XYZ file of C-alpha atoms in Angstrom:
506
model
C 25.316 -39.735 91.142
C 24.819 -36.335 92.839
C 23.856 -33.456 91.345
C 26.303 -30.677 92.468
C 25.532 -28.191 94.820
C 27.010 -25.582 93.060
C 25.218 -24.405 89.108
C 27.547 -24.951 86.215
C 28.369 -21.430 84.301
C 25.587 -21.924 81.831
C 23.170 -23.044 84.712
C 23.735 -19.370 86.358
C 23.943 -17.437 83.345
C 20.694 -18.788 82.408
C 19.311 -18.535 85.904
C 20.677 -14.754 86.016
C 18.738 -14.462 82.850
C 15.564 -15.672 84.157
C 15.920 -13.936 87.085
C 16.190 -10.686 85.213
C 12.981 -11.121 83.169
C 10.911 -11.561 86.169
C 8.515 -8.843 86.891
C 8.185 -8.149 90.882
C 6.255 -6.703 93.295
C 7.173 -3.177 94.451
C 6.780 -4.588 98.384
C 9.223 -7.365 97.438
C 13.532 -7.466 96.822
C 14.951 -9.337 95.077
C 17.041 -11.007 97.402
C 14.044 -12.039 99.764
C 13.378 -14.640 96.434
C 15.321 -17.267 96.239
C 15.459 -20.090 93.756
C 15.854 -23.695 93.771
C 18.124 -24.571 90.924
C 18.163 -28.537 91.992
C 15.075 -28.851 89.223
C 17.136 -27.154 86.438
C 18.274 -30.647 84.820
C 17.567 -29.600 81.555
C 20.928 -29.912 78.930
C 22.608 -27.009 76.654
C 20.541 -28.728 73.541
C 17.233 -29.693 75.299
C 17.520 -25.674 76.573
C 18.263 -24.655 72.646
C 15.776 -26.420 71.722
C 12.891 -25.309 73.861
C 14.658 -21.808 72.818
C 13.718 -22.310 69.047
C 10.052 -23.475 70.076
C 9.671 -19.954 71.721
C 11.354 -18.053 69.177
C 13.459 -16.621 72.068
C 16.806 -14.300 70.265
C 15.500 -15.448 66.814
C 16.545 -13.276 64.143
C 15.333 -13.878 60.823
C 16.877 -14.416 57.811
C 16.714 -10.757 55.715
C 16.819 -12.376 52.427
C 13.959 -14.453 53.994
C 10.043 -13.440 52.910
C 8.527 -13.393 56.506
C 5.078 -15.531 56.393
C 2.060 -15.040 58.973
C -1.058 -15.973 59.754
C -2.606 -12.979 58.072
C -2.499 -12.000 54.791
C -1.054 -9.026 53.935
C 0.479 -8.750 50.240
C 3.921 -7.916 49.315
C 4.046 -5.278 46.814
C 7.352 -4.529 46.368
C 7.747 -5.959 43.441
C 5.145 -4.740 41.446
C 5.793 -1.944 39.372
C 2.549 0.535 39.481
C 4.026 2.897 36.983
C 3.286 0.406 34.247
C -0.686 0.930 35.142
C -0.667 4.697 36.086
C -1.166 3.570 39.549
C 0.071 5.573 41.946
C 2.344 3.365 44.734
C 0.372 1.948 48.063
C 1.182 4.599 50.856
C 4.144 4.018 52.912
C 4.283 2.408 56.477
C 3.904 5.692 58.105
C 0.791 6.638 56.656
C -2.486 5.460 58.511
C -4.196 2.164 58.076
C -7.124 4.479 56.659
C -5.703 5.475 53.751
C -3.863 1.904 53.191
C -7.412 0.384 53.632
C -9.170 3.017 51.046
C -6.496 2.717 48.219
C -7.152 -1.124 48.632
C -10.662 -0.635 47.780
C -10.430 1.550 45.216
C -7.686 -0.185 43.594
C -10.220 -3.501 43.834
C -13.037 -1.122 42.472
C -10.939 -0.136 39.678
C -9.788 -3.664 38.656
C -13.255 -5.109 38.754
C -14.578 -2.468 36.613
C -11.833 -2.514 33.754
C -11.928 -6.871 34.038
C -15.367 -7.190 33.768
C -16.984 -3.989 33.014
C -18.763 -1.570 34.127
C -21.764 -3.738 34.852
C -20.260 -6.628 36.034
C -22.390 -7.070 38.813
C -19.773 -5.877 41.838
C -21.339 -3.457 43.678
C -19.495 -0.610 44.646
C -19.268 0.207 48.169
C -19.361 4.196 47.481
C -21.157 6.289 45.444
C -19.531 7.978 42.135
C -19.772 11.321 43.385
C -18.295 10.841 47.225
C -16.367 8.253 48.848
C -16.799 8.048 52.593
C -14.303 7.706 55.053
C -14.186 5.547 58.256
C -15.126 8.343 60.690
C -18.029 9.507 58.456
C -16.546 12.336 56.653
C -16.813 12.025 53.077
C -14.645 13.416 50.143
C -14.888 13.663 46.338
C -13.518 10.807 44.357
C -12.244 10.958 40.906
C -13.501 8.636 38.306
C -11.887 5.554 37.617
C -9.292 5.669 35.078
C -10.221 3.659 31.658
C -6.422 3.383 30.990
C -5.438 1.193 33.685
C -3.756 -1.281 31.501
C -2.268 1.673 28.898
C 1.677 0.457 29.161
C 4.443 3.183 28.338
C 6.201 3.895 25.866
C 8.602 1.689 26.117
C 6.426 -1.369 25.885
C 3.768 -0.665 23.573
C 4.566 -2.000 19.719
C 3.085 -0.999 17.050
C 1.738 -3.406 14.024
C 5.175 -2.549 12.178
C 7.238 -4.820 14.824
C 5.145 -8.017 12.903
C 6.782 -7.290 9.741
C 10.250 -9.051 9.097
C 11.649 -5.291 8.704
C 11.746 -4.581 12.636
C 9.979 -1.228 12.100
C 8.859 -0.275 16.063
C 7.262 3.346 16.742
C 9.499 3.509 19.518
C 12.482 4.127 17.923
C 14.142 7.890 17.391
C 13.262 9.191 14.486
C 10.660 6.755 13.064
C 7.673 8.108 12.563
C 4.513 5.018 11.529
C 2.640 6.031 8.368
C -0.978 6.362 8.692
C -3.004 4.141 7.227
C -3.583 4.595 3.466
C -6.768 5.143 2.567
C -8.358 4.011 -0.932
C -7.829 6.921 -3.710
C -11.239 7.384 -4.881
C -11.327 7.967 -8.814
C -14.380 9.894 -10.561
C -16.475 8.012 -12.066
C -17.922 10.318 -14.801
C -15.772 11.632 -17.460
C -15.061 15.446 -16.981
C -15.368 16.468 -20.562
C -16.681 15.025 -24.040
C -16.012 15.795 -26.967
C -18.187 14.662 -30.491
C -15.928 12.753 -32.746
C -18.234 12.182 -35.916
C -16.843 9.398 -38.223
C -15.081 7.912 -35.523
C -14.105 4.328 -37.323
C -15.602 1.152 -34.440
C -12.757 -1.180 -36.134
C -10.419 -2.875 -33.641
C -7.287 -3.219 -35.778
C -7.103 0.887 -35.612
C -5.225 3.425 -33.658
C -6.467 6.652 -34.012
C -6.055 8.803 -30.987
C -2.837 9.760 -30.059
C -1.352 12.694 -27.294
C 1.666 14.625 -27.816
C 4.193 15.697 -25.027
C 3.076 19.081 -26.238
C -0.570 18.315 -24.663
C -2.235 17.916 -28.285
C -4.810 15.845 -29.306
C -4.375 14.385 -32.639
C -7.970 12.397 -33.506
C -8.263 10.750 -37.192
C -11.982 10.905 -38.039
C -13.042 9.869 -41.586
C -10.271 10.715 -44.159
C -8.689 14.091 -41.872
C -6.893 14.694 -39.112
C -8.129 16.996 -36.408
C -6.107 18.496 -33.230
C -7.440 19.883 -30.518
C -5.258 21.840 -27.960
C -5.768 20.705 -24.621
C -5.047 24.260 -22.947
C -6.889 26.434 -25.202
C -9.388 23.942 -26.270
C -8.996 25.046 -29.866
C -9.582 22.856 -32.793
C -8.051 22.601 -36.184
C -7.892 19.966 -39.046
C -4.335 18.887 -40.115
C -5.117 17.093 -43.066
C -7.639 15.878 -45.435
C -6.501 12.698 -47.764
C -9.284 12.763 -50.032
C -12.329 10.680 -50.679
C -10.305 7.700 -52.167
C -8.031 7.271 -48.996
C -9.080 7.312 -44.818
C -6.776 7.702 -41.620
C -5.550 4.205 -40.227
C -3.366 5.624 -37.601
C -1.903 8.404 -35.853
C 1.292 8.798 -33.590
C 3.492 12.197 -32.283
C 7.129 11.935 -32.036
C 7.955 11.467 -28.641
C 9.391 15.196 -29.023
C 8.386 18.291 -31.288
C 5.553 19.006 -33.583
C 5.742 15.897 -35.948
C 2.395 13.712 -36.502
C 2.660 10.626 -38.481
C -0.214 9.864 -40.030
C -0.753 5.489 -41.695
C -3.271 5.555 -44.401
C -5.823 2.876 -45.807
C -3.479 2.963 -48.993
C -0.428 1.617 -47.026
C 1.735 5.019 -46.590
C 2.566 6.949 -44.261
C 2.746 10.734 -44.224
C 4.610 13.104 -41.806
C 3.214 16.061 -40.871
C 4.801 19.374 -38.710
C 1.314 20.164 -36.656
C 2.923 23.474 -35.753
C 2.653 24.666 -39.391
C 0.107 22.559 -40.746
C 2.544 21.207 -43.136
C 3.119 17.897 -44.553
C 7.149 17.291 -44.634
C 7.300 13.967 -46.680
C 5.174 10.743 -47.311
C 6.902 7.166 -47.407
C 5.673 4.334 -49.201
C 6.394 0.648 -48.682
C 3.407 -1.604 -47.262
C 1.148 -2.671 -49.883
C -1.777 -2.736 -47.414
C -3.619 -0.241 -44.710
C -0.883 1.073 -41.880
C -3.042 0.271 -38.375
C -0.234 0.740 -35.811
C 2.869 3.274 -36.097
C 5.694 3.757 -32.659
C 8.222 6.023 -32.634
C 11.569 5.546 -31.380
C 13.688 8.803 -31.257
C 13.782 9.760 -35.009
C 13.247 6.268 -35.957
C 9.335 5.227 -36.648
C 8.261 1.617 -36.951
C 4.784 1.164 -39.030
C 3.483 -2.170 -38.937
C 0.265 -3.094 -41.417
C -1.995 -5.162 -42.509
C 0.340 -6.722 -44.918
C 1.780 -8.762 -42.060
C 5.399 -6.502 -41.953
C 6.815 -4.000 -39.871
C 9.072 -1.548 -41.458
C 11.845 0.327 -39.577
C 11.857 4.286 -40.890
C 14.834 6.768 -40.035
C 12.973 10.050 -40.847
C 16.433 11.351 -41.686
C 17.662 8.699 -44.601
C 16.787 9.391 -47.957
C 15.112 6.096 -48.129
C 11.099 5.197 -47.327
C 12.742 2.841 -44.606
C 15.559 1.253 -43.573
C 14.558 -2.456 -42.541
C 11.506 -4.953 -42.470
C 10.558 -7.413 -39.741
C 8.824 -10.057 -40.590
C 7.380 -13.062 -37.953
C 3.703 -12.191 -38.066
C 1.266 -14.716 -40.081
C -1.175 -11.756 -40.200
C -2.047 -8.303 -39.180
C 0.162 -6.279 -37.103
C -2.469 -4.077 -34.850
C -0.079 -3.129 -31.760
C 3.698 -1.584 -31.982
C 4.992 0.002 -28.844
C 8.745 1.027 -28.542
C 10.382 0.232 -24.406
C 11.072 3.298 -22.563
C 14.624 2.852 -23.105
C 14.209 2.784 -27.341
C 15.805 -0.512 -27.064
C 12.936 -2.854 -27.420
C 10.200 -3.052 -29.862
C 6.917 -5.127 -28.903
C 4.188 -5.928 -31.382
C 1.055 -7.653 -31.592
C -0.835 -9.279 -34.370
C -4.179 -10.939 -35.669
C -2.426 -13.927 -35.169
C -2.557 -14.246 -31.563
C 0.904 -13.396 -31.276
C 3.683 -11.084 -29.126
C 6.742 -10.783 -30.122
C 9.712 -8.715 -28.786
C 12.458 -6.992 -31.062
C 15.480 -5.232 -31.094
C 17.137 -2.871 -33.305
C 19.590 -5.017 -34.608
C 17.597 -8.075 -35.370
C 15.453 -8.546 -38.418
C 13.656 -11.422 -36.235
C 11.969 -11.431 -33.090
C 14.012 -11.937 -30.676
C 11.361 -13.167 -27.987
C 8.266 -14.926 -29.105
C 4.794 -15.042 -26.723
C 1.858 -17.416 -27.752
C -0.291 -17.856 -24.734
C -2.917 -15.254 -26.127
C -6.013 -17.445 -28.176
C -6.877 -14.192 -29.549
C -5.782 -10.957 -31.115
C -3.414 -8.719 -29.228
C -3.428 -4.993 -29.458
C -3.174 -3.793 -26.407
C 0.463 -3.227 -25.370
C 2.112 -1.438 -22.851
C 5.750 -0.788 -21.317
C 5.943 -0.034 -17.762
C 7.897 3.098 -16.437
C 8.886 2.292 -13.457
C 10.570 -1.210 -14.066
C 12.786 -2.048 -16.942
C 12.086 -5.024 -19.059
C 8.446 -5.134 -17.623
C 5.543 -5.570 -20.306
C 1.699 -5.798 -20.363
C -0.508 -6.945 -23.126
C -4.330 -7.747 -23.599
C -5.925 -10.354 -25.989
C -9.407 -9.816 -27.746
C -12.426 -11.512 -27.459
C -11.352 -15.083 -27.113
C -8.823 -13.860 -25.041
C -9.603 -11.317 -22.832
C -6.299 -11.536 -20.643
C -4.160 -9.151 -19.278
C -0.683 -11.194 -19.093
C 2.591 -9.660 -18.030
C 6.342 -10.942 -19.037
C 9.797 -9.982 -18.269
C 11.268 -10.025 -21.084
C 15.018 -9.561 -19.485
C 14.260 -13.109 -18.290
C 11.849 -13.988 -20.861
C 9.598 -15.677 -18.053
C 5.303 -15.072 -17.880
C 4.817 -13.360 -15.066
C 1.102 -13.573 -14.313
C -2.473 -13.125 -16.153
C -5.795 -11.568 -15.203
C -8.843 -12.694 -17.080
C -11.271 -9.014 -17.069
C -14.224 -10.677 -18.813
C -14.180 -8.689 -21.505
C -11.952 -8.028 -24.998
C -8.687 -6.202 -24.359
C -8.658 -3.323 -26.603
C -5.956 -0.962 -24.967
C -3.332 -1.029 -22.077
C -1.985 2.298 -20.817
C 0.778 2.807 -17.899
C 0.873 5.374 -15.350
C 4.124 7.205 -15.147
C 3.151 8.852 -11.480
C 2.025 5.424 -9.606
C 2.366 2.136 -10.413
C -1.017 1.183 -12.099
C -2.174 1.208 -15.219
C -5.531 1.683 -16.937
C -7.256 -1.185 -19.452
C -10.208 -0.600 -21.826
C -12.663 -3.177 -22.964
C -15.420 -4.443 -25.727
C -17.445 -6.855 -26.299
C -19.439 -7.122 -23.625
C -18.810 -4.331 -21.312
C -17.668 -1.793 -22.918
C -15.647 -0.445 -18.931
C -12.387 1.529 -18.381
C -10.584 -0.127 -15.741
C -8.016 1.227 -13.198
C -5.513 -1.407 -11.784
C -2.913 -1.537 -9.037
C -0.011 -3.086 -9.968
C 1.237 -6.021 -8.927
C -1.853 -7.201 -6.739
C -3.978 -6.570 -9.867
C -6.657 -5.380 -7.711
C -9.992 -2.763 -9.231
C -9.422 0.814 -8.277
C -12.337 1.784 -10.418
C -14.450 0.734 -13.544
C -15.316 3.298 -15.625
C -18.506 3.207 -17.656
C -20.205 5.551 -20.085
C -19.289 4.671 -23.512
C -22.241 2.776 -25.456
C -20.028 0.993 -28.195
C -16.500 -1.104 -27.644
C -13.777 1.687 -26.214
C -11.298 0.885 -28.883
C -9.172 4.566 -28.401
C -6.942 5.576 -25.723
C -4.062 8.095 -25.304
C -2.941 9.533 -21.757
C -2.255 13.197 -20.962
C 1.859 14.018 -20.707
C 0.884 15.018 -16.858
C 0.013 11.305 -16.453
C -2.364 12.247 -14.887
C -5.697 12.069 -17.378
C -6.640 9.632 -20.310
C -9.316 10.266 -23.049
C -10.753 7.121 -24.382
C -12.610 6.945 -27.685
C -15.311 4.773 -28.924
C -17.469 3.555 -31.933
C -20.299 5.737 -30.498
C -18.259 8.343 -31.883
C -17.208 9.988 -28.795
C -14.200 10.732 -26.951
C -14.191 10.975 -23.139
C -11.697 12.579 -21.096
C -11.100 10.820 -17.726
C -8.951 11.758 -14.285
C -7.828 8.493 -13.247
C -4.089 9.025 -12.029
C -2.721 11.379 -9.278
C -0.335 14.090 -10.144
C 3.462 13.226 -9.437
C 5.099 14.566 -6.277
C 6.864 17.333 -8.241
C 3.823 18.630 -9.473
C 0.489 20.730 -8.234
C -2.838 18.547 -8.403
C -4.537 20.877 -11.052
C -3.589 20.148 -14.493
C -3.304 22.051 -17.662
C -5.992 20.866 -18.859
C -8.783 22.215 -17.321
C -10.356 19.748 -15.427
C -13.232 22.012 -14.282
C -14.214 22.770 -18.129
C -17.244 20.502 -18.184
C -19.667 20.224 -20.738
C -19.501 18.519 -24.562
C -17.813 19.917 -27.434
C -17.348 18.768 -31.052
C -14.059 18.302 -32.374
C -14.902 19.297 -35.942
């Protein structure tokens, strides 16, 4: 078949085309050129084709990522803020300055990867950086934050606890760390307490809300004011009769006072003036508890009598449960519970209306005295057993469940509760003889306290909460700052904390 003479329309468009692009000679027209169009067999797709091979009118894609032979990263993704980096230049700026942020970019990253020392030697000195046409310029020193995030991303160990707590939020400010209260470990005063009585089944140190220290030593009763440091003896009860125990109303001026003989005498300390004496226990009163203007008394005859300082009568009901010496009474801070501890391993719990206990504890294997109501949750109660024992166990008694126990190694003499912080302070016998500061509920030591030569069998706290005085069988009492102050309160107490040195107490 022929080929015809005359080009098809996309034959001459494309010669036309071609024609165009060439590139002639000054000395030569363009109509002096002519051009043979028989060889032009090619078809529309073979031409498209050889088209896409050359890239001729290719436009690429713009949501395309164009790809070459060299390799120049895309960062316009990466967010420099994050590192404190400041952006590569733009594409105006000079490949000198894009070529020296690359370096010192690279510089940087080594260093804060691997270290200063890594190995990578730096291609300028610390001082100067040169440039390509020899000039040099001062550098500044490579940023140790490189990897600091913002704000916005950094969490703070509070974001690991279940609560959610993050730093970045407004108006939540991280607490510092807490660091470990340190508590002195030397008394700050002693006094002499001659005739101080080394029998466990006692309680003869007591502190009233009016910051008076009532001491039985012997057959008397000494006080000694805590703010003037003055001394006077309450009572004498002759040669034929000794102090057994001593406890202030939880308000006022009134001291009871348990004798050897089995009664028990109230006494107004602010007149030195007994106001009655009430019989009824045919043995020694060792623990007395006062609940409002009602005072339990429990004794060595194995009862607990119930006395309403107001009746007529010596008292007004007997509780009986223990097979042998009642040595701890301690009334709940709501006067609605009484606890008690005897020789006979026991702890019972009882209430006003019940002449039996009304919650009975036998896990001690030895005596328990020590017995203490805490302040800050209801129905929460500590108690220690002796020798044989020498457990700190806790109970609820509004669920009558055993909470947990703490062996100390030694015999439990006395448990006292802070009222500012939730701790509370043990003291020991045989074989230590320590004072003990614990945090509550982890049980852990705050401090042990040492001094005392003979079992610390004594211990009353200061109505500040704040100090305790713990006496001994070495016939000394020691006056201790254990506890902070409360929140509402200055740090310096009315006691005199700075009033060192030892006095006698009679």
């Amino acid at each position: 078949m022929d080929v015809p003479l005359t080009p098809s329309i996309e034959t001459r468009s494309e010669t036309s085309r071609i024609s165009s692009s060439l590139n002639l000679p000054p000395n030569m027209s363009r109509t002096n050129l002519s051009l043979d169009t028989s060889a032009i067999t090619t078809t529309s797709s073979s031409m498209t084709h050889v088209d896409r091979m050359l890239g001729v009118g290719y436009q690429p894609s713009p949501s395309k990522t164009i790809y070459s032979d060299r390799f120049i990263p895309s960062r316009s993704g990466s967010n420099f803020a994050l590192f404190d980096l400041s952006s590569p230049s733009p594409s105006g700026s000079s490949s000198e300055g894009r070529e020296d942020g690359s370096g010192t970019y690279a510089t940087l990253l080594r260093s804060v990867m691997f270290g200063p020392d890594s190995g990578v030697i730096s291609p300028v000195t610390p001082e100067k950086q040169m440039s390509f046409d020899g000039r040099s310029f001062p550098m500044s020193p490579p940023s140790r934050n490189i990897f600091r995030y913002k704000t916005e991303t950094r969490r703070s160990m509070h974001s690991l606890s279940p609560f959610g707590f993050d730093d970045s939020l407004p108006g939540v400010v991280p607490s510092p760390a807490k660091t470990p209260r340190k508590v002195a470990r030397s008394p700050y005063k002693v006094l002499d307490a001659p005739a101080l009585q080394d029998d466990f089944y006692l309680n003869l140190v007591d502190w009233s809300s009016n910051n008076v220290l009532s001491v039985g030593l012997g057959n008397c009763v000494y006080l000694w004011n805590a703010c003037s440091s003055k001394v006077t003896k309450l009572c004498d009860l002759g040669v034929d009769d000794s102090v057994c125990s001593v406890g202030w109303a939880q308000r006022g001026t009134l001291l009871a006072v348990g004798t050897n003989n089995g009664a028990v005498q109230i006494w107004d300390a602010a007149r030195c003036k007994r106001v009655r004496t009430m019989e009824g226990h045919r043995l020694r009163v060792g623990a007395l508890a006062w609940s409002s203007s009602l005072l339990s008394s429990g004794s060595r005859d194995k009862t607990i009598l119930q006395r309403d300082i107001r009746a007529q009568e010596d008292f007004v009901s007997k509780l009986t449960g223990h097979k042998s010496e009642v040595c701890g009474l301690k009334w709940s801070y709501d006067n609605r519970q009484l606890a008690s501890g005897g020789n006979d391993n026991r702890l019972f719990v009882w209430n006003k209306h019940s002449p039996q206990p009304v919650l009975k504890y036998c896990e001690h294997t030895a005596a328990v005295k020590a017995i203490a109501w805490s302040p800050h949750l209801n129905g929460l109660l500590a108690s220690g057993g002796g020798t044989a024992d020498r457990c700190i166990r806790f109970w609820n008694t509004s669920t009558n469940s055993h909470l947990s126990c703490m062996d100390t190694g030694s015999q439990v003499c006395n448990l006292v509760w802070s009222k500012n912080v939730n701790e509370l302070v043990s003291t020991h016998g045989y074989s230590q003889n320590q004072i003990i500061v614990w945090r509550y509920p982890t049980m852990s030591k705050l401090a042990t306290l040492t001094g005392h030569t003979y079992r610390v069998l004594y211990l009353a706290i200061s109505p500040d909460g704040q100090t305790i005085v713990t006496g001994a069988g070495d016939e000394t009492l020691r006056f201790w700052n254990v506890f902070p102050s409360p929140k509402s309160q200055n740090s310096d107490t009315d006691i005199g904390a700075s009033s060192l040195g030892r006095t006698q107490i009679r």
